[in-house]
Short mmCIF file of C-alpha atoms in Angstrom, two decimals:
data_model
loop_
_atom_site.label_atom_id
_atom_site.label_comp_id
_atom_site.label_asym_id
_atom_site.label_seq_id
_atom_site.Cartn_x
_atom_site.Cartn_y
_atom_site.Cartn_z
CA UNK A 1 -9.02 -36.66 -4.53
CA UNK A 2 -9.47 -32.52 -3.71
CA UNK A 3 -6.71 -30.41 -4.23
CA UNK A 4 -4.46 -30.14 -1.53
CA UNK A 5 -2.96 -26.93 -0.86
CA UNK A 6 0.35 -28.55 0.43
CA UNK A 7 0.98 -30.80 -2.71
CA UNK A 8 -0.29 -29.03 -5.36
CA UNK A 9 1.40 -30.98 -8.00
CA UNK A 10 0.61 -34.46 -7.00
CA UNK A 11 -3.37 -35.85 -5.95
CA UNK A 12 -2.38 -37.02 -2.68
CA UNK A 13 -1.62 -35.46 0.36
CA UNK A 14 1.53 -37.43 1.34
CA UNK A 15 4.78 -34.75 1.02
CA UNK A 16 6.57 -35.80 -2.42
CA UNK A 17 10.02 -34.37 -1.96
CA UNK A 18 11.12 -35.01 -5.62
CA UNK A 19 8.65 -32.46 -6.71
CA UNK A 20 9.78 -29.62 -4.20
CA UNK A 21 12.81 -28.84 -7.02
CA UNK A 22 9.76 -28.10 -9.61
CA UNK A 23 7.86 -25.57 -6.84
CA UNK A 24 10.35 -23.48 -6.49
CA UNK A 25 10.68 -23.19 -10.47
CA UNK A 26 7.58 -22.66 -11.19
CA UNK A 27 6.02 -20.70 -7.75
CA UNK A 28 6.73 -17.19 -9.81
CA UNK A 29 4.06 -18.46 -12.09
CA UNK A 30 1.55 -18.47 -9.38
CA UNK A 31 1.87 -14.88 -8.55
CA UNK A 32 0.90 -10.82 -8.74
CA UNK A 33 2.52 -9.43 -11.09
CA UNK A 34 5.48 -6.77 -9.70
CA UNK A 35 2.85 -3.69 -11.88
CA UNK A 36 0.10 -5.06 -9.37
CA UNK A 37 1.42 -4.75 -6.24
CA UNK A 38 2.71 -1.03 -7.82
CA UNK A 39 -0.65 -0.30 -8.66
CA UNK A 40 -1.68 -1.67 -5.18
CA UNK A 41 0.54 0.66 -3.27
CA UNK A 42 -0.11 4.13 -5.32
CA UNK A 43 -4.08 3.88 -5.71
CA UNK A 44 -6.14 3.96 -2.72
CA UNK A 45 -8.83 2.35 -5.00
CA UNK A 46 -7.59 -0.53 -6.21
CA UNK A 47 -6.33 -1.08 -2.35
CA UNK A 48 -10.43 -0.35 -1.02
CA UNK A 49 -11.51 -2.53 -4.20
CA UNK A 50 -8.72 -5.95 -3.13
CA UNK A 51 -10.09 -5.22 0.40
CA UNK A 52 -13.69 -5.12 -0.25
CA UNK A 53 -13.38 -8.21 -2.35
CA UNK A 54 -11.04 -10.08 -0.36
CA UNK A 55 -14.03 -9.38 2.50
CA UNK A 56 -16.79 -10.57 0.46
CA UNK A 57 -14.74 -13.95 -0.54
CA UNK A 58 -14.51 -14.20 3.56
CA UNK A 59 -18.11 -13.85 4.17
CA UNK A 60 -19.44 -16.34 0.77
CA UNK A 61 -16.98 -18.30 2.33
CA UNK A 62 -17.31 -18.82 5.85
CA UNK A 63 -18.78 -22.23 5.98
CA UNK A 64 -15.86 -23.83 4.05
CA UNK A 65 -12.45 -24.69 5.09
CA UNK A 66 -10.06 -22.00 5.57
CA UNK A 67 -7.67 -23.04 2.52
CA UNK A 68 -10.65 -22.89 0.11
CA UNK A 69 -10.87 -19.04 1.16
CA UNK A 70 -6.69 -18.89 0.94
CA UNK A 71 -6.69 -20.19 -2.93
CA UNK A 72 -10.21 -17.96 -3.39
CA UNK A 73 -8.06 -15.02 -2.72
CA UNK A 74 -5.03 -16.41 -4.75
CA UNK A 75 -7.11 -16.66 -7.96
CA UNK A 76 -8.68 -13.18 -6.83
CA UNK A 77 -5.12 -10.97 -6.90
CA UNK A 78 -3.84 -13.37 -9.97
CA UNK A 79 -6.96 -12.02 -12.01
CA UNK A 80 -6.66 -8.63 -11.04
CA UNK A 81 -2.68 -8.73 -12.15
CA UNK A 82 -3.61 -9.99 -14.91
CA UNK A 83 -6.80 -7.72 -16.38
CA UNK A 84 -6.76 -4.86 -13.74
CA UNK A 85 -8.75 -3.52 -11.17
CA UNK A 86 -12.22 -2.56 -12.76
CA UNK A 87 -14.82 0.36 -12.24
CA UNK A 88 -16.20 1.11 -9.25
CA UNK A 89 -19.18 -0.78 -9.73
CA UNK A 90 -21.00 -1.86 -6.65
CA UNK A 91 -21.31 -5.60 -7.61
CA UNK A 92 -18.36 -6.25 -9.37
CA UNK A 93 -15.99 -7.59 -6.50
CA UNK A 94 -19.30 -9.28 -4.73
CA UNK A 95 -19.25 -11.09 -8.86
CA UNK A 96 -15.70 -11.90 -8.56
CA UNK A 97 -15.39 -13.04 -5.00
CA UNK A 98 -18.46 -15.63 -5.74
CA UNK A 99 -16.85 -16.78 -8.91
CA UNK A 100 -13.36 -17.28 -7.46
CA UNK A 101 -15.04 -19.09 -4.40
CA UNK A 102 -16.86 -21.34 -7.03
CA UNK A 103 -13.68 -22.14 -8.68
CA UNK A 104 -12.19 -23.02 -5.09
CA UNK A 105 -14.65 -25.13 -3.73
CA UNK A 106 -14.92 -26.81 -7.58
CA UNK A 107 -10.66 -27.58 -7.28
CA UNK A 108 -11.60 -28.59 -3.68
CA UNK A 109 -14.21 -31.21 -4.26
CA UNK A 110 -16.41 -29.37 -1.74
CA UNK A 111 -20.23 -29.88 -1.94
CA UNK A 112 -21.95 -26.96 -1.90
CA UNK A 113 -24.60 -25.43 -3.65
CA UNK A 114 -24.96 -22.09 -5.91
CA UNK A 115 -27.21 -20.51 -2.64
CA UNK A 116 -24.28 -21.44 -0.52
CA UNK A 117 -21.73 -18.94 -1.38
CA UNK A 118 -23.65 -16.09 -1.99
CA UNK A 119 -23.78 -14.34 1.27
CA UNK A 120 -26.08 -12.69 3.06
CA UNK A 121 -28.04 -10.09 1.60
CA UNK A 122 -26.77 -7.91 -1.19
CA UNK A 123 -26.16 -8.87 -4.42
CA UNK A 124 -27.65 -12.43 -5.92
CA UNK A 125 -26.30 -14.07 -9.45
CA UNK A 126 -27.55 -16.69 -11.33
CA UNK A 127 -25.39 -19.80 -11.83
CA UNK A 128 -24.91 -18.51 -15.59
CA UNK A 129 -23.56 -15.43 -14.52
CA UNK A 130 -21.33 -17.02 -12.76
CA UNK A 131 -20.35 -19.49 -14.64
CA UNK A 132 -19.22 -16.86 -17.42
CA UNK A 133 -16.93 -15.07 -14.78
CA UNK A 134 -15.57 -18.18 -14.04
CA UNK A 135 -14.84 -19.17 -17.82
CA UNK A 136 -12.86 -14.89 -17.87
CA UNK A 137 -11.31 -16.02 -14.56
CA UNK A 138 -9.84 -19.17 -16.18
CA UNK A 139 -9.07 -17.47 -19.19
CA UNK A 140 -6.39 -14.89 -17.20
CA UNK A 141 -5.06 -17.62 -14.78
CA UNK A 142 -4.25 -19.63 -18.29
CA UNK A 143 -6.08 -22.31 -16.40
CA UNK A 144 -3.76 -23.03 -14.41
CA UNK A 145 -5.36 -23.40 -11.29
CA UNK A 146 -3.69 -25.56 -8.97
CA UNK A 147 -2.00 -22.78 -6.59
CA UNK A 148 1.07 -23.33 -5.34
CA UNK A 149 1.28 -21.28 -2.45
CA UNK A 150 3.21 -20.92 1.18
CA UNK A 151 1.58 -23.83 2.44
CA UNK A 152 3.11 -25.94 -0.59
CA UNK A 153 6.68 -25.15 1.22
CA UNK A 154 5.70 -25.87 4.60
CA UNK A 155 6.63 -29.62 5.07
CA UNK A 156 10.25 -29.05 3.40
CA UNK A 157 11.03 -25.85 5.28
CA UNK A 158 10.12 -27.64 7.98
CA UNK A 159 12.01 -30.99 7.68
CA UNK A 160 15.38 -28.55 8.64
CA UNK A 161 13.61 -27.78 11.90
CA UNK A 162 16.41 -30.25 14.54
CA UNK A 163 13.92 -31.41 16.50
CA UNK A 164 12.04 -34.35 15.39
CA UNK A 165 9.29 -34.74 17.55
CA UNK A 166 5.69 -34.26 16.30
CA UNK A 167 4.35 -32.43 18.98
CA UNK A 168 6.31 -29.63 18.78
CA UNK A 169 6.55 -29.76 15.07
CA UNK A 170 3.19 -29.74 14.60
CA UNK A 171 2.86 -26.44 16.61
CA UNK A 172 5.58 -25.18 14.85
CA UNK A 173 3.25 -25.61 11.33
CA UNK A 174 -0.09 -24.69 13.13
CA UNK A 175 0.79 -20.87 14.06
CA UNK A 176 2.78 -21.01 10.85
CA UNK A 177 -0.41 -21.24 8.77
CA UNK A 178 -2.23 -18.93 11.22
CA UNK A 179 0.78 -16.03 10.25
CA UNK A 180 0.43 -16.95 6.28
CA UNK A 181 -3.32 -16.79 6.19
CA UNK A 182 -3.10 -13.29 7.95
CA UNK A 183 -0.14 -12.56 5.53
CA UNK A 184 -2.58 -12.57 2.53
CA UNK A 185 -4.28 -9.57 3.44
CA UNK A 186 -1.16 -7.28 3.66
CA UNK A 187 -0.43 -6.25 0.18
CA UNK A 188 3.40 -5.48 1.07
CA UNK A 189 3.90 -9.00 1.60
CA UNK A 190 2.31 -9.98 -2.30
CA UNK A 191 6.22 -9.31 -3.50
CA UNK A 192 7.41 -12.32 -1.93
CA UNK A 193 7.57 -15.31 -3.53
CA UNK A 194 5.37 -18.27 -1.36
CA UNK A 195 8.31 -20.13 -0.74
CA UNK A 196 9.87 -16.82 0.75
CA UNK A 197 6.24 -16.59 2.68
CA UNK A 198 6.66 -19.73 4.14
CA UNK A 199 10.19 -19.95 5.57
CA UNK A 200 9.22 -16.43 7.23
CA UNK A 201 6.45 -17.49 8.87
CA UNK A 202 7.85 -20.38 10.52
CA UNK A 203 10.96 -18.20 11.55
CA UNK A 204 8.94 -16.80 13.14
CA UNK A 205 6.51 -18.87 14.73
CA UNK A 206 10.04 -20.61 15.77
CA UNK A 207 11.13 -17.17 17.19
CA UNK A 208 7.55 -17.04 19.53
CA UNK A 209 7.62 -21.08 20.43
CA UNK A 210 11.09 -21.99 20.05
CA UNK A 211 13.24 -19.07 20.59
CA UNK A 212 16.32 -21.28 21.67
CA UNK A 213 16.12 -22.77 18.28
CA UNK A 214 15.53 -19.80 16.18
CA UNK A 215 19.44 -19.26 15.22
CA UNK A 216 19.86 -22.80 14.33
CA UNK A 217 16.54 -23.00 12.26
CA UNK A 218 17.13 -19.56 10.65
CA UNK A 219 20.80 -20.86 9.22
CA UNK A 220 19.35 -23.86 8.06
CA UNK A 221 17.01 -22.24 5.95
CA UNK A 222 19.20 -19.70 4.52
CA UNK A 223 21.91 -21.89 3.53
CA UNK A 224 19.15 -23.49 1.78
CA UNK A 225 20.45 -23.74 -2.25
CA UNK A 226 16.18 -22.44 -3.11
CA UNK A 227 16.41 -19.61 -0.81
CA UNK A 228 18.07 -15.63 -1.35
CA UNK A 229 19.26 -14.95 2.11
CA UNK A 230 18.57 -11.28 1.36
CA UNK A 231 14.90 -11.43 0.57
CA UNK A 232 14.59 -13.80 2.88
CA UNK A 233 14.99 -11.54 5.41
CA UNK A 234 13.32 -8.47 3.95
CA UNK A 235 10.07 -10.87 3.78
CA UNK A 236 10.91 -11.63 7.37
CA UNK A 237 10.69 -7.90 8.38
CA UNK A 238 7.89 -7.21 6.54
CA UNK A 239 5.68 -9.78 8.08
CA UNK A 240 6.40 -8.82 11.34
CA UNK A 241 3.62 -6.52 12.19
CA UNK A 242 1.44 -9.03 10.19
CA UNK A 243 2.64 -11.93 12.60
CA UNK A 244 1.69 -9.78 15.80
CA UNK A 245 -1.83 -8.13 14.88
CA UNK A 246 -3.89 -9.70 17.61
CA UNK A 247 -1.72 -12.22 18.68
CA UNK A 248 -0.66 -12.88 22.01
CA UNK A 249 2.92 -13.78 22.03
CA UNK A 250 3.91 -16.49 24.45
CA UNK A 251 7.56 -15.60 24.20
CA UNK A 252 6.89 -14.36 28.44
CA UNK A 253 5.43 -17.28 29.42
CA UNK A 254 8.20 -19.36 27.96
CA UNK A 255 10.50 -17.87 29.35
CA UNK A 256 9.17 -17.23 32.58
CA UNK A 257 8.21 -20.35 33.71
CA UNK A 258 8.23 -24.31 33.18
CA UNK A 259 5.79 -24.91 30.57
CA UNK A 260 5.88 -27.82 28.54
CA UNK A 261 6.76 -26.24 25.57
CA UNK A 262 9.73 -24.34 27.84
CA UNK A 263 10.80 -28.18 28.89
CA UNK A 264 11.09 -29.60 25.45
CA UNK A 265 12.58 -26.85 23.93
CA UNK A 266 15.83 -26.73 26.34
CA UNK A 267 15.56 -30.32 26.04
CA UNK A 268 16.84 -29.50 22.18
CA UNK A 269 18.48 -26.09 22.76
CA UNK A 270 21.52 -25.54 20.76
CA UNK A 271 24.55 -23.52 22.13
CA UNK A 272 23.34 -20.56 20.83
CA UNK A 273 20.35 -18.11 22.60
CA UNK A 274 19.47 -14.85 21.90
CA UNK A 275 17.61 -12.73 25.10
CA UNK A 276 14.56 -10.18 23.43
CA UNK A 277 12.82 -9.49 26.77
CA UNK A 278 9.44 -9.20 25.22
CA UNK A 279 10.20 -7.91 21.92
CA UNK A 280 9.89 -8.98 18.60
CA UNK A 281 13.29 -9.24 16.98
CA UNK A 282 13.31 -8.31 13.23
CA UNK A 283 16.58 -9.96 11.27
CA UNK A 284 18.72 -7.20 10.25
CA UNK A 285 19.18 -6.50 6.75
CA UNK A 286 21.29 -3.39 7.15
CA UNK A 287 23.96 -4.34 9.83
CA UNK A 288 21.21 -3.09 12.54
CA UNK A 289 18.91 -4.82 15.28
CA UNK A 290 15.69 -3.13 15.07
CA UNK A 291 12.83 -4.44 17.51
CA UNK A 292 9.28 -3.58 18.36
CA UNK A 293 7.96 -3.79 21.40
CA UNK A 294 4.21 -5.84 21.34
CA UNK A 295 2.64 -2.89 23.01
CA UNK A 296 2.98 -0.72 20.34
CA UNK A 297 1.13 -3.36 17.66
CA UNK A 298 -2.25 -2.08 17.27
CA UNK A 299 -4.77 -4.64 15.75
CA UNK A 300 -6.18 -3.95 12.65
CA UNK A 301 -9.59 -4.73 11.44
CA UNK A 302 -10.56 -5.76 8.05
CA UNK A 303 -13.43 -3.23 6.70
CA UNK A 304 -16.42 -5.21 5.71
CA UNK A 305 -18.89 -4.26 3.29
CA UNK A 306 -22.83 -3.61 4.50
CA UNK A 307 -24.81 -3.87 1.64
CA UNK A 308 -28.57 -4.59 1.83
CA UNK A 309 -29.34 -4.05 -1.58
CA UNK A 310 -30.94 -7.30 -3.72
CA UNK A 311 -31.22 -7.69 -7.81
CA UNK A 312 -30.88 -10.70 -9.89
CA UNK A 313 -28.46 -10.14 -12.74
CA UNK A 314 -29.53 -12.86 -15.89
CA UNK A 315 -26.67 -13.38 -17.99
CA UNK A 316 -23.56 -11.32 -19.14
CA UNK A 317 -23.96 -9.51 -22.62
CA UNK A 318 -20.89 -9.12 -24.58
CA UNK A 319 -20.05 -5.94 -22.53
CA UNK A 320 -18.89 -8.09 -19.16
CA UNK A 321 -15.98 -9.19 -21.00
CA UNK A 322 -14.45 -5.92 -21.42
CA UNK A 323 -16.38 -4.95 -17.71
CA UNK A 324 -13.37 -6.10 -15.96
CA UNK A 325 -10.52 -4.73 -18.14
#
């Protein structure tokens, strides 16, 4: 059975609730370190290196399922924490993003073949090569390699959503997903523990689908005994512009005319409403109501790297251990 991003502790991909108690233990394992995400914010370097690598694990792979690219990345920033961002050498992050891929697909049970996450052009490596950065990539993640992630919070978060019917619970989780998988490539939101990640992004996917069942849903999750109310909402803020980069909000339409999703949710509106007009409410942390208007969201594009350049790399002397540090 592949490893399933939403139960990482168990091999099947029904929701165990007796293990959720353990996730939020042990999620802080599974993360950046706090000198990472310092190191992230003070060096436009290491910020060009994450994003040139994070790009070239998006492009080896692009044929795969979306979560294989997700836990790609995951191993990517929990190897950097761990031994630092390296030299600027041209094929280092193309190395890394192929091994971490590898590793993915391997914890995913995905078929694919060495050819088949190499890209397009640029740089090619032998399976040995790769193979050894896999065996330093283990090595820093102390091998432990099933992820637990946002996703692995989804179904409980979710379970204190008051209306029960799959439809709209099920929409609820799918632009969830869509706002965590964006929130990966926004360093401010590495901070956050996943379980923090989670309950954000369904706030506000809740807030966009739901809105007359935001201030019910947001309660229920912060009275939850696992969450801090505070970072909760800091986490919320944060992801904000995150949620709205090229995103179309249907917060008008739903509240402009009868569409199904306007039907069912008065259908299960609670006594209380809030009225945003358009905007995009951010919790206040501070006593304040602070809101940004869609409009002024510009959409950001992830820089991609253009590389035409070819070489076949045999395998790592006793240098490429120390490459990386």
């Amino acid at each position: 059975m592949d490893f399933n991003l939403e139960n990482p502790l168990t091999n099947s991909h029904e929701l165990h609730f007796d293990t959720t108690p353990s996730l939020f233990l042990i999620e802080s394992d599974h993360m950046p370190s706090k000198s990472y995400l310092k190191t992230l914010k003070e060096i436009d370097f290491d910020v060009s290196f994450r994003r040139e690598a994070i790009s070239s694990v998006l492009r080896v792979s692009c044929n795969f399922d979306p979560s294989l690219s997700y836990l790609a990345v995951n191993y990517l920033d929990r190897f950097l924490s761990s031994q630092g961002i390296p030299q600027s050498k041209p094929w280092v992050f193309k190395l890394l993003a192929v091994a971490c891929v590898s590793l993915a697909a391997k914890m995913k049970e995905a078929e694919f073949h060495v050819t088949d996450i190499q890209g397009d052009g640029g740089f090619v490596f032998d399976p040995q090569t790769i193979q050894k950065m896999e065996v330093l990539i283990l090595g820093a993640l102390n091998w432990r390699m099933r992820s637990i992630t946002p996703f692995s919070f989804i179904s409980f978060f979710i379970s204190l959503f008051k209306p029960k019917d799959p439809p709209l619970r099920q929409a609820l989780k799918a632009r969830a997903c869509e706002i965590i998988f964006k929130a990966q490539n926004d360093i401010n939101l590495l901070e956050f523990r996943p379980s923090l990640t989670a309950a954000s992004a369904l706030l506000y996917a809740c807030h966009e689908l739901f809105p007359m069942q935001f201030l019910c849903f947001r309660k229920a999750i912060s009275i939850c005994s696992y969450v801090n109310k505070e970072n909760l909402l800091l986490c919320y803020n944060a992801m904000q512009e995150t949620a709205m980069d090229g995103y179309k909000s249907q917060f008008d339409m739903v509240s402009s005319s009868d569409t199904p999703v306007n039907v069912l949710d008065r259908n299960f509106s609670s006594s209380e409403s809030e009225n945003t007009n358009g905007t995009v409410v951010m919790i206040p942390s501070n006593g304040s109501n602070k809101t940004w208007p869609e409009k002024d969201i510009k959409r950001r594009k992830i820089s991609a790297l253009c590389n035409n350049q070819t070489v076949q790399l045999s395998a790592f002397s006793d240098a490429t251990t120390t490459m990386l540090m």
